Coordinates of C-alpha atoms in Angstrom, one line a residue:
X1 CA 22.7 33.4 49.4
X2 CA 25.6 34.1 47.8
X3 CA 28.5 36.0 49.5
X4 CA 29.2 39.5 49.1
X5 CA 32.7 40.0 46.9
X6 CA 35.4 41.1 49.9
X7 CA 34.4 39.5 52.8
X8 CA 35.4 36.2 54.2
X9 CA 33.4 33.3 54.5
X10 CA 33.5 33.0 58.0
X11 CA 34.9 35.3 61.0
X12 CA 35.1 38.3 61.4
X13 CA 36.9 40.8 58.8
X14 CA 40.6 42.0 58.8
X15 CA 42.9 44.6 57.4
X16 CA 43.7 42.9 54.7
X17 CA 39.5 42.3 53.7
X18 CA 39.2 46.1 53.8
X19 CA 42.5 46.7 51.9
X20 CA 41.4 44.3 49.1
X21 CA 37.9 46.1 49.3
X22 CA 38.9 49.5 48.8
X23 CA 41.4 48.1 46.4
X24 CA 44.6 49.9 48.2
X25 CA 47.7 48.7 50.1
X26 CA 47.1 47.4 54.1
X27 CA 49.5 50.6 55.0
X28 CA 47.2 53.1 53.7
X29 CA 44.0 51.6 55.8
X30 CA 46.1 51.5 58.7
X31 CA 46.8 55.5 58.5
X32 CA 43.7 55.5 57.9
X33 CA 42.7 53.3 61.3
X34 CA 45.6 55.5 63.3
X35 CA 44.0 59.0 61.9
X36 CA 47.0 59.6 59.7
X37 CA 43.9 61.1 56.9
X38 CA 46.5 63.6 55.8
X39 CA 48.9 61.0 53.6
X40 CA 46.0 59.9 52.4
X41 CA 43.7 61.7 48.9
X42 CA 39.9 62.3 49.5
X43 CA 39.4 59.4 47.2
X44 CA 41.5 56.9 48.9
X45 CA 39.8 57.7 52.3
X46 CA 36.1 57.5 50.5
X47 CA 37.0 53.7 49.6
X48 CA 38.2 52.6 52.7
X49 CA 35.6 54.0 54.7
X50 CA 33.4 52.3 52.2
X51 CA 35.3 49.2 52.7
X52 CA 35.1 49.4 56.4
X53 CA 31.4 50.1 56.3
X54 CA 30.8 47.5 53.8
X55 CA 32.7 44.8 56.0
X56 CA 31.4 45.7 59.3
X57 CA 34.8 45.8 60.0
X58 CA 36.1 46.5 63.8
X59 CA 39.6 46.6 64.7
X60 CA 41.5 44.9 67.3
X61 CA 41.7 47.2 70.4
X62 CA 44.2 44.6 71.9
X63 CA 46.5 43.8 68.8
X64 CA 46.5 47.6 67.9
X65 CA 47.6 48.6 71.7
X66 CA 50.1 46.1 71.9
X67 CA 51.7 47.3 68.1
X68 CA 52.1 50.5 70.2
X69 CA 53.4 49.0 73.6
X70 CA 50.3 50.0 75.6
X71 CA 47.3 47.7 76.5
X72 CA 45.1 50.3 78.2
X73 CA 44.7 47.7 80.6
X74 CA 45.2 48.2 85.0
X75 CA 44.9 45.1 87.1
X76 CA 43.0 44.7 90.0
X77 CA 43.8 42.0 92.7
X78 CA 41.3 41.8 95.6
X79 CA 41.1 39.4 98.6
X80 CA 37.6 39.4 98.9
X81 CA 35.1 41.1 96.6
X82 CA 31.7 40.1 99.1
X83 CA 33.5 42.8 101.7
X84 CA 31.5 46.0 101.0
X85 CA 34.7 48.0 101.3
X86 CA 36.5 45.9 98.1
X87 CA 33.6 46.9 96.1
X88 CA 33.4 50.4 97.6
X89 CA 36.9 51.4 96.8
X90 CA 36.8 49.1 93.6
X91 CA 34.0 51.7 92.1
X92 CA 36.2 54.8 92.7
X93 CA 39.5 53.0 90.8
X94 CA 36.7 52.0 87.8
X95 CA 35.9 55.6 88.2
X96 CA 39.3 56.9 87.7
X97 CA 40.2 54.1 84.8
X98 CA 37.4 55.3 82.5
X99 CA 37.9 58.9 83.2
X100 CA 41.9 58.5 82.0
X101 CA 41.2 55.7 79.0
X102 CA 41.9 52.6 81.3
X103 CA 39.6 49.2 81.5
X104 CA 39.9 47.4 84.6
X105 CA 40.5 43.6 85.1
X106 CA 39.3 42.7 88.2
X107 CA 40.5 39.5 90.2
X108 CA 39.2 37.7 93.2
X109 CA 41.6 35.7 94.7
X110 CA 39.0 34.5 97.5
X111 CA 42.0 34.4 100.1
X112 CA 43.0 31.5 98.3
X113 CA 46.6 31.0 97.9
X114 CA 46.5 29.6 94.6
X115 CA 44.6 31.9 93.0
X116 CA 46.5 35.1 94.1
X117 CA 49.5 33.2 92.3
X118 CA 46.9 32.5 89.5
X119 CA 46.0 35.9 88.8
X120 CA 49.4 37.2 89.4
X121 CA 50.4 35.2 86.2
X122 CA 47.3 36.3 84.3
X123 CA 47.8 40.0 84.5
X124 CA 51.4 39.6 83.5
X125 CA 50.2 37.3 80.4
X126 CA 47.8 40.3 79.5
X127 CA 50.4 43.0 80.0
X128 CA 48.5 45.3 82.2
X129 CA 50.2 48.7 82.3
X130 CA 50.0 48.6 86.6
X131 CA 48.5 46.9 89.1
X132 CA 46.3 48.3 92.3
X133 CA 46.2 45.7 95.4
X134 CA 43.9 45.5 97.9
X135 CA 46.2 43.3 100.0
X136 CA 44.8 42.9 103.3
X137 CA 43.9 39.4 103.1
X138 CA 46.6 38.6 101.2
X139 CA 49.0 35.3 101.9
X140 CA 52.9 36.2 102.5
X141 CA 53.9 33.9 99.9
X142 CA 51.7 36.0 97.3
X143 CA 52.9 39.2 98.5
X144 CA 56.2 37.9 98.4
X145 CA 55.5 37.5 94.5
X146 CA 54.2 41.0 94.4
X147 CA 57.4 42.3 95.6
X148 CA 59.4 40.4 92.7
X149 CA 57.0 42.1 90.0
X150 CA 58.6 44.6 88.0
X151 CA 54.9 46.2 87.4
X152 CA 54.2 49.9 88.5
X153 CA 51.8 49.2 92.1
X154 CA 50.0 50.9 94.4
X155 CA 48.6 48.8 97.6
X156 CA 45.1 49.6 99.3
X157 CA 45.4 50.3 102.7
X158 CA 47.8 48.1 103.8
X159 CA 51.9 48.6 104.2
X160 CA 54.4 45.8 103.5
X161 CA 57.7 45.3 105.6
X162 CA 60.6 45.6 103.3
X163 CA 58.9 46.5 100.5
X164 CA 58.7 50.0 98.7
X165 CA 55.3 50.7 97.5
X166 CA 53.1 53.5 97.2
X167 CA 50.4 53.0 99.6
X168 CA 46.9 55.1 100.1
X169 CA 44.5 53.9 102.7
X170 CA 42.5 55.6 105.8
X171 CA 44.6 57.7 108.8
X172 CA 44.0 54.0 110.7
X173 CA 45.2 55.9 113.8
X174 CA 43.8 59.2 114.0
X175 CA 40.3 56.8 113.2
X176 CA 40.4 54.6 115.6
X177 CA 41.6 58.0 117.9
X178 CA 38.3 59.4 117.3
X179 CA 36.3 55.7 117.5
X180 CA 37.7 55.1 121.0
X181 CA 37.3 58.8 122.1
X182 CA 33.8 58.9 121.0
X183 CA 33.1 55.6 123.5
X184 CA 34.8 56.9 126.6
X185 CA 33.1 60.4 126.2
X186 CA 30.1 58.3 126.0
X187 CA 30.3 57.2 129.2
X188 CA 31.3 53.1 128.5
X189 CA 33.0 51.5 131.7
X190 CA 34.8 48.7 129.7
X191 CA 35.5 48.7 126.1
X192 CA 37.0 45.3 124.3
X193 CA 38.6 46.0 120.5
X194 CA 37.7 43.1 118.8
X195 CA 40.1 42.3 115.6
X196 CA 40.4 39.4 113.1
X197 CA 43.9 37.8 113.7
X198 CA 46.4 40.6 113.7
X199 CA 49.5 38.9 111.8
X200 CA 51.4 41.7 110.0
X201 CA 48.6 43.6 108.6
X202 CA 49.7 46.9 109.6
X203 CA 45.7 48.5 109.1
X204 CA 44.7 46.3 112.2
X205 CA 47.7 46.3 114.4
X206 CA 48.2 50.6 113.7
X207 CA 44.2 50.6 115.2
X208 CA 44.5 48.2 117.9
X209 CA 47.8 50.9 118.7
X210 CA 45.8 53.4 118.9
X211 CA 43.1 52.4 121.4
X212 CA 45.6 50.6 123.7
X213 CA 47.3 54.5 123.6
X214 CA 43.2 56.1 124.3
X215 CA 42.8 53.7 126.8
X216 CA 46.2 54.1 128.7
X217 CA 45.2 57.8 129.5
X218 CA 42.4 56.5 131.6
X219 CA 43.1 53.7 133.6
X220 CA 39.8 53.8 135.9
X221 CA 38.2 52.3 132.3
X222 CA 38.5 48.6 131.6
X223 CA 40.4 47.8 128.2
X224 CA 40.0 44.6 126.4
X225 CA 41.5 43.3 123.5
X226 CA 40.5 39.9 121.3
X227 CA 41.3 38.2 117.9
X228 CA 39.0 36.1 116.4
X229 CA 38.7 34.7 112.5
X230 CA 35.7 35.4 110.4
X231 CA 34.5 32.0 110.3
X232 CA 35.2 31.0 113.8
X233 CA 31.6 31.9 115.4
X234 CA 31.9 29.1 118.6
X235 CA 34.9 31.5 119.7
X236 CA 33.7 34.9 118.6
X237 CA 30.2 34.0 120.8
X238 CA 32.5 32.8 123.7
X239 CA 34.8 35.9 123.9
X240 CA 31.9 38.1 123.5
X241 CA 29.8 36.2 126.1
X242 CA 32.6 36.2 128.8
X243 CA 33.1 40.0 128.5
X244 CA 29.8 40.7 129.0
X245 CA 29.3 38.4 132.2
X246 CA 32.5 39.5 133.5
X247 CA 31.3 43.5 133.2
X248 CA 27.9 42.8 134.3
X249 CA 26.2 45.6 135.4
X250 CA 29.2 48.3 133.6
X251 CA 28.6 50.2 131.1
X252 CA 30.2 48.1 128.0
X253 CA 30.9 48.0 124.0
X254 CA 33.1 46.6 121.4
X255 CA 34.9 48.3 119.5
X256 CA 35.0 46.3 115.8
X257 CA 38.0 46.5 113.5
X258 CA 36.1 46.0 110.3
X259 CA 32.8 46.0 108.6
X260 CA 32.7 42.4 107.8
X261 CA 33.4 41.6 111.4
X262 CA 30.9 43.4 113.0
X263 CA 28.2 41.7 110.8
X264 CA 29.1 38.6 112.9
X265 CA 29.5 40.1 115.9
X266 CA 25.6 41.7 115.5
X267 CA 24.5 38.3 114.3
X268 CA 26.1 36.7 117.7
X269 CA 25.0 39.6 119.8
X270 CA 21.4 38.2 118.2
X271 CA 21.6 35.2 119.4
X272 CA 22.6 35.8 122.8
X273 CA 19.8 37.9 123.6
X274 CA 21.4 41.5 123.7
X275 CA 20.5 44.8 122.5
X276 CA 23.3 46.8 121.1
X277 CA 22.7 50.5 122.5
X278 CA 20.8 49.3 125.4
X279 CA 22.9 46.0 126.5
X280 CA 25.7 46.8 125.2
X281 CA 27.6 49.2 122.8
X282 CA 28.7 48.6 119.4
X283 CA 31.0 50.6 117.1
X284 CA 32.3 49.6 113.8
X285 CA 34.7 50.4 111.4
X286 CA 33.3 51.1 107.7
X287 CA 29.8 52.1 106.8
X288 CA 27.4 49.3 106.4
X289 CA 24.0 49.7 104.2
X290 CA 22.2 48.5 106.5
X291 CA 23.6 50.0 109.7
X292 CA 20.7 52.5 110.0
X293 CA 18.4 50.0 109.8
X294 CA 19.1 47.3 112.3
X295 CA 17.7 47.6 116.0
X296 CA 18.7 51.5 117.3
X297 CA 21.2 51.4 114.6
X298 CA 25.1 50.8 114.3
X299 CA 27.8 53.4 115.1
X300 CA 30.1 53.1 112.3
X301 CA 33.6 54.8 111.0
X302 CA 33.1 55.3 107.5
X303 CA 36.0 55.4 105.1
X304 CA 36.2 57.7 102.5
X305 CA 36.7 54.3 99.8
X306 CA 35.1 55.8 96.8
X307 CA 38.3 58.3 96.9
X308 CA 40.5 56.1 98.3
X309 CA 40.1 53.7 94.9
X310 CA 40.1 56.9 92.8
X311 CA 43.9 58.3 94.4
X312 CA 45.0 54.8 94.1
X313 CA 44.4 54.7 90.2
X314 CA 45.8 58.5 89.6
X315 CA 48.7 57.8 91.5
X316 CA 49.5 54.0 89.7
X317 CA 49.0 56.3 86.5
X318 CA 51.7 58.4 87.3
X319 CA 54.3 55.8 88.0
X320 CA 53.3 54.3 84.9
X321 CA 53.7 57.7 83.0
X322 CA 57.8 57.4 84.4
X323 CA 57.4 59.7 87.7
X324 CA 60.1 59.0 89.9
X325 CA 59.7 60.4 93.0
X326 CA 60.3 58.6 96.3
X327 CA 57.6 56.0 97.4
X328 CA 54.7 58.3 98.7
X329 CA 51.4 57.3 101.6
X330 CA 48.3 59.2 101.1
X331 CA 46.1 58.4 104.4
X332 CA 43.2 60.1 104.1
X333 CA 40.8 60.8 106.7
X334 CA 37.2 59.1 108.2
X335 CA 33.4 60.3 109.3
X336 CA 32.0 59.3 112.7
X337 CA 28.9 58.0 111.9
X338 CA 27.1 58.0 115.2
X339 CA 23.8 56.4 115.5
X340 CA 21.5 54.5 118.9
X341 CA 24.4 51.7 119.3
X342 CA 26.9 53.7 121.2
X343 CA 24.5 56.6 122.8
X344 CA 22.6 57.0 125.6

């Protein structure tokens, strides 16, 4: 077959196919392309929409944004996209990006130090516009790169010493207020908050604060407190073991700091034989699907993520857009989801 006069014999067509086509100057089909129809006569714009037609011919979104020293394009950095929070608040900015003319490239860094360095890079090769980061699990050496980053950023529910940031996240203290509150008013003798590893991540340490603060107003009540990584079972079974043989016969519960930790505390409550709601009481920050559905079902504290993602993006936007107001924390607030784990 032979091949049709104006296009090329392999790849895909250009500006200067349809400008051959249409038999007119590459300026003209680019007013054209930006919408510039008004510098251009009726039969002009009948031959390169022809042309255009006739090629098939798409234009670079990327080339054509970068011409004009915008990309379009918001970064995403997230520690781990399994937890259902990530993905929670990661609809709500997706939300927000297509709503304002944004696309979203997402990044998993896996806690992995290398690639939170990795992805750093990338988004500054593809010259996003801003970047939203979910830093919680982040490594200091990555945040430390975050701070030297000239790029407009908002961070996800978590605050970093020493550097200035626009931040938007859950109340984490007036929620775990209302978390503990809800367990002594339920009549629980002992209560331990169980956290992963504290470190500097202010969304753990501001909760753990604020149940030491509940429990210090009743001191008849015992108050516990415990750190254990996510992939340390051994020593999440043996801290939850010992609290429950030493408060035999009390009325008990854990308090856990985040979704993906109470999973593993449920699957080691499993295999130790005990019944959250009737052994022993369980509360949870962040709703879980499947909370309803397992045993009595699971207290939970469920954050408002969806909006959470979608203030992050609006408010990255306007920093982009040149606003220059001081560095601003939107801490939204949390629903008590109470269900057979934590009542009588």
């Amino acid at each position: 077959m032979s091949q049709q006069k104006g296009t090329r014999a392999s790849g895909r067509a250009t500006i200067s196919d349809v400008a051959r086509a249409a038999n007119s100057g590459k300026t003209s089909v680019s007013r054209y392309l930006n919408g510039e129809l008004h510098l251009l006569s009726d039969d002009l714009k009948a031959r390169i929409e022809a042309a255009i037609v006739q090629l098939n011919y798409r234009p670079s979104q990327m080339a054509r944004s970068l011409k004009g020293g915008q990309t379009r394009l918001i970064g995403l950095i997230i520690a781990d996209i399994t937890n259902p929070y990530s993905v929670d608040v990661m609809r709500g900015i997706e939300a927000a990006c297509r709503r304002h003319g944004f696309t979203l490239l997402v990044c998993n860094t896996n806690n992995e130090v290398n690639q939170e360095r990795h992805y750093l890079q990338l988004l500054n090769g593809y010259q996003v516009e801003g970047i939203v980061v979910n830093a919680v699990g982040m490594h200091e050496d990555a945040l430390a790169m975050l701070q030297q980053s000239l790029l407009p950023m908002v961070l996800i529910d978590r605050k970093i010493p020493g550097f200035a940031c626009d931040m938007v996240g859950l109340d984490n203290r007036e929620a775990a207020t209302r978390a503990t509150g809800h367990l002594i008013a339920q009549g629980f003798e002992a209560i331990m908050f169980l956290s992963e590893p504290l470190g500097t991540v202010n969304t753990r340490i501001e909760r753990l604060q604020a149940f030491r603060a509940c429990l210090a107003a009743h001191p008849d009540l015992a108050a516990e407190e415990a750190e254990c990584a996510l992939n340390d079972t051994d020593t999440l079974a043996a801290v939850i073991q010992d609290f429950n043989r030493r408060h035999r016969g009390m009325r008990k519960a854990i308090l856990s700091a985040n979704g993906a930790l109470t999973l593993h505390i449920a699957r080691v409550l499993r295999r130790q034989g005990l019944n959250w709601g009737s052994d022993i009481g369980l509360l949870g920050f962040d709703e879980l699907e499947w909370a309803e559905l397992a045993g009595v079902g699971i207290t939970t504290f469920k954050q408002p993520t969806y909006q959470i993602g979608y203030a992050a993006l609006e408010q990255l936007l306007k920093r982009i857009q040149g606003a220059d107001e001081p560095v601003s924390e939107q801490a939204f607030n949390g629903e008590l989801i109470v269900r057979g784990s934590t009542t009588r």
